[in-house]
Coordinates of C-alpha atoms in Angstrom, one line a residue:
Chain A
D1 CA 66.5 105.3 79.1
A2 CA 63.5 103.9 80.8
G3 CA 64.1 105.1 84.0
V4 CA 63.6 103.4 87.3
I5 CA 61.0 100.9 86.8
Q6 CA 58.5 99.8 89.8
S7 CA 55.9 97.2 89.9
P8 CA 53.2 97.2 90.9
R9 CA 51.7 100.8 90.5
H10 CA 48.8 99.9 92.7
E11 CA 48.3 97.0 95.3
V12 CA 45.6 96.5 97.4
T13 CA 45.7 93.4 99.9
E14 CA 44.2 92.4 103.0
M15 CA 46.0 92.5 106.4
G16 CA 48.2 89.5 107.0
Q17 CA 48.9 88.9 103.3
E18 CA 52.5 89.0 101.9
V19 CA 53.3 91.9 99.6
T20 CA 56.3 92.2 97.0
L21 CA 57.5 95.0 95.6
R22 CA 59.7 95.2 92.8
C23 CA 62.2 97.7 91.2
K24 CA 64.5 97.7 88.2
P25 CA 67.2 100.4 88.8
I26 CA 68.7 102.5 85.9
S27 CA 71.5 100.4 84.2
G28 CA 74.7 101.4 85.4
H29 CA 73.6 103.0 88.7
N30 CA 75.2 101.0 91.4
S31 CA 73.3 102.5 94.4
L32 CA 69.5 101.5 94.9
F33 CA 67.3 102.9 97.6
W34 CA 63.8 102.2 98.9
Y35 CA 61.8 105.0 100.4
R36 CA 58.1 105.0 102.3
Q37 CA 56.4 108.2 101.9
T38 CA 53.1 108.9 104.1
M39 CA 51.4 112.2 105.0
M40 CA 52.3 111.9 108.6
R41 CA 56.0 111.0 108.3
G42 CA 56.9 112.4 104.9
L43 CA 59.8 110.4 103.0
E44 CA 61.7 108.1 105.2
L45 CA 64.5 106.0 103.8
L46 CA 64.0 102.2 104.7
I47 CA 67.4 100.6 103.4
Y48 CA 69.8 101.1 100.6
F49 CA 72.3 98.9 98.8
N50 CA 75.7 99.5 97.1
N51 CA 76.6 97.3 94.4
N52 CA 73.9 94.8 95.4
V53 CA 75.0 94.9 99.2
P54 CA 72.8 96.0 101.7
I55 CA 74.7 98.8 103.6
D56 CA 72.2 100.5 105.9
D57 CA 68.7 98.9 107.0
S58 CA 68.1 100.9 110.0
G59 CA 65.1 102.5 108.4
M60 CA 63.3 99.3 108.2
P61 CA 60.4 99.5 110.4
E62 CA 60.6 95.9 111.8
D63 CA 61.1 92.3 110.9
R64 CA 58.1 92.2 108.8
F65 CA 59.9 94.1 106.4
S66 CA 62.5 92.7 104.2
A67 CA 64.7 93.6 101.0
K68 CA 66.7 91.9 98.7
M69 CA 69.0 92.6 95.3
P70 CA 70.0 89.5 93.9
N71 CA 71.7 91.3 91.0
A72 CA 72.5 94.7 89.6
S73 CA 69.0 95.0 87.8
F74 CA 66.6 93.9 90.2
S75 CA 65.4 94.4 93.9
T76 CA 62.5 93.3 95.9
L77 CA 60.9 94.9 99.1
K78 CA 58.6 92.5 101.0
I79 CA 56.2 92.7 103.8
Q80 CA 54.9 89.5 105.5
P81 CA 52.5 89.8 107.1
S82 CA 51.3 93.2 105.9
E83 CA 49.2 95.5 108.3
P84 CA 46.9 98.7 107.7
R85 CA 49.8 101.1 108.8
D86 CA 51.9 99.8 106.1
S87 CA 49.4 101.6 103.6
A88 CA 51.9 104.3 101.7
V89 CA 53.6 105.0 98.6
Y90 CA 57.0 103.1 98.3
F91 CA 59.6 104.5 95.7
C92 CA 62.5 103.0 94.7
A93 CA 65.5 105.3 93.6
S94 CA 68.9 104.6 92.2
S95 CA 72.1 106.8 91.5
L96 CA 75.6 106.6 90.6
E97 CA 77.7 106.1 93.8
N98 CA 79.0 109.4 93.8
N99 CA 75.5 111.0 93.7
R100 CA 76.3 114.2 92.1
G101 CA 73.6 113.5 89.6
G102 CA 70.8 113.0 92.3
Y103 CA 68.6 110.1 92.8
T104 CA 66.3 109.0 89.9
F105 CA 62.9 107.9 91.5
G106 CA 60.7 105.5 90.3
S107 CA 56.9 106.1 90.1
G108 CA 56.2 104.5 93.1
T109 CA 54.0 101.6 94.4
R110 CA 50.7 102.9 96.3
L111 CA 49.9 100.0 98.5
T112 CA 46.7 99.8 100.5
V113 CA 46.3 97.4 103.3
V114 CA 42.6 96.7 104.3
Chain B
G1 CA 70.4 113.5 114.9
Q2 CA 71.2 116.0 112.3
Q3 CA 68.1 117.1 110.0
V4 CA 66.9 119.9 108.0
M5 CA 63.7 122.0 108.6
Q6 CA 62.1 123.6 105.7
I7 CA 60.0 126.6 106.0
P8 CA 57.2 127.2 105.2
Q9 CA 55.2 124.1 105.1
Y10 CA 52.7 125.4 102.8
Q11 CA 52.6 128.3 100.7
H12 CA 49.8 129.6 98.4
V13 CA 50.5 132.3 95.8
Q14 CA 48.9 134.1 93.0
E15 CA 50.4 133.0 89.6
G16 CA 53.0 135.6 88.8
E17 CA 54.1 136.3 92.6
D18 CA 57.4 134.9 93.6
F19 CA 58.0 132.2 96.1
T20 CA 60.8 131.2 98.3
T21 CA 61.4 127.9 100.3
Y22 CA 64.2 127.9 103.2
C23 CA 66.2 125.1 104.5
N24 CA 67.8 125.3 107.7
S25 CA 70.3 122.9 109.5
S26 CA 72.0 122.9 112.8
T27 CA 75.1 121.7 111.5
T28 CA 77.4 122.1 108.7
L29 CA 76.3 120.2 105.5
S30 CA 78.6 118.7 102.9
N31 CA 76.0 119.7 100.3
I32 CA 72.4 119.8 99.8
Q33 CA 70.1 118.5 97.2
W34 CA 66.5 120.0 96.0
Y35 CA 63.7 117.8 94.4
K36 CA 60.5 118.5 93.2
Q37 CA 57.4 116.3 93.5
R38 CA 54.3 116.9 91.4
P39 CA 50.9 116.1 93.1
G40 CA 50.6 112.3 92.7
G41 CA 54.2 112.0 91.3
H42 CA 57.7 111.2 92.4
P43 CA 60.5 113.3 93.6
V44 CA 62.5 114.7 90.7
F45 CA 66.0 115.7 91.0
L46 CA 66.3 119.7 90.4
I47 CA 70.1 120.6 91.7
Q48 CA 72.9 119.9 93.9
L49 CA 74.9 122.6 95.8
V50 CA 78.3 122.0 97.1
K51 CA 80.2 125.1 97.7
S52 CA 79.9 127.8 100.5
G53 CA 78.1 130.7 99.0
E54 CA 76.9 128.9 95.7
V55 CA 74.3 130.3 93.6
K56 CA 72.8 128.6 90.8
K57 CA 70.0 129.3 88.5
Q58 CA 67.7 127.3 86.3
K59 CA 65.2 129.5 84.3
R60 CA 63.0 131.2 87.0
L61 CA 64.6 129.1 89.7
T62 CA 67.6 130.3 91.9
F63 CA 69.3 128.3 94.5
Q64 CA 71.5 129.4 97.3
F65 CA 73.7 127.7 99.8
G66 CA 74.5 129.9 102.6
E67 CA 77.9 130.8 103.6
A68 CA 78.2 128.5 106.5
K69 CA 76.7 125.8 104.6
K70 CA 74.0 125.4 107.2
N71 CA 71.0 126.7 105.2
S72 CA 69.7 126.9 101.7
S73 CA 66.9 128.5 99.7
L74 CA 64.7 127.9 96.6
H75 CA 63.3 131.1 94.8
I76 CA 60.9 130.8 92.0
T77 CA 60.3 134.3 90.1
A78 CA 56.9 134.6 88.8
T79 CA 55.3 131.5 89.8
Q80 CA 53.5 129.6 87.0
T81 CA 50.8 126.8 87.7
T82 CA 53.3 124.2 86.2
D83 CA 55.3 125.0 89.6
V84 CA 52.6 123.5 91.7
G85 CA 54.1 120.6 93.8
T86 CA 56.3 119.9 97.1
Y87 CA 59.8 121.1 96.9
F88 CA 62.2 119.0 98.9
C89 CA 65.7 119.8 100.3
C90 CA 68.1 117.0 101.7
Y91 CA 71.3 116.1 102.4
N92 CA 73.6 113.3 102.2
Q93 CA 74.4 111.3 105.1
G94 CA 76.9 108.4 104.8
G95 CA 75.8 107.7 101.3
K96 CA 71.9 108.1 101.9
L97 CA 69.8 111.2 101.4
I98 CA 67.8 112.3 104.2
F99 CA 64.8 114.5 103.2
G100 CA 63.4 117.5 104.8
Q101 CA 59.4 117.9 105.2
G102 CA 59.0 119.7 102.1
T103 CA 57.2 122.9 101.2
E104 CA 54.1 122.7 99.4
L105 CA 53.4 125.2 97.0
S106 CA 49.9 126.0 95.2
V107 CA 49.5 128.5 92.6
K108 CA 46.1 130.2 92.2
P109 CA 45.7 131.2 88.3

């Protein structure tokens, strides 16, 4: 099992540009989560999906952020337009719906907006 | 809203010393999970506790869930340099995991 796969690992972009982060969850996991980690705010849940349906997006900072899950094996998190304060590590995680085995996190995407 | 507080925020120990981090909630938790994140890495699931007073061990790590299900602890016996990282407790709220702020452990060889 390859685990949760995120791409890219690192992204440096200029303010105002669109950024798309990608995630492939573990096959068979039906819950997917996007987290953001910064020194100041720690690990924050942005949005999560159950069976490809967005369940709770209350953590999405503002309208510049959007997430999709078109099928069970792929999700994207898009920031448009990006701002320097969006610089952070973005993690995708997946789990079985009952969550007893915990979440499996991807290696993350380190985003730097200059 | 409900949240968990972890103490201490940082802990520096000499290799071989014991280490404990505490997780406290103002309300009863249905369960608690612990994760470890190495520097530059991603959180890795360690364990889930569900029952009141539950104690689980993983080699040198001992996890406890309080009788009132409002607190939890992680104890590491005889720390090693491989134990370096940030330890997070978190709880499940409506299908999503809410993370504490973590305890960062450094180990001096």
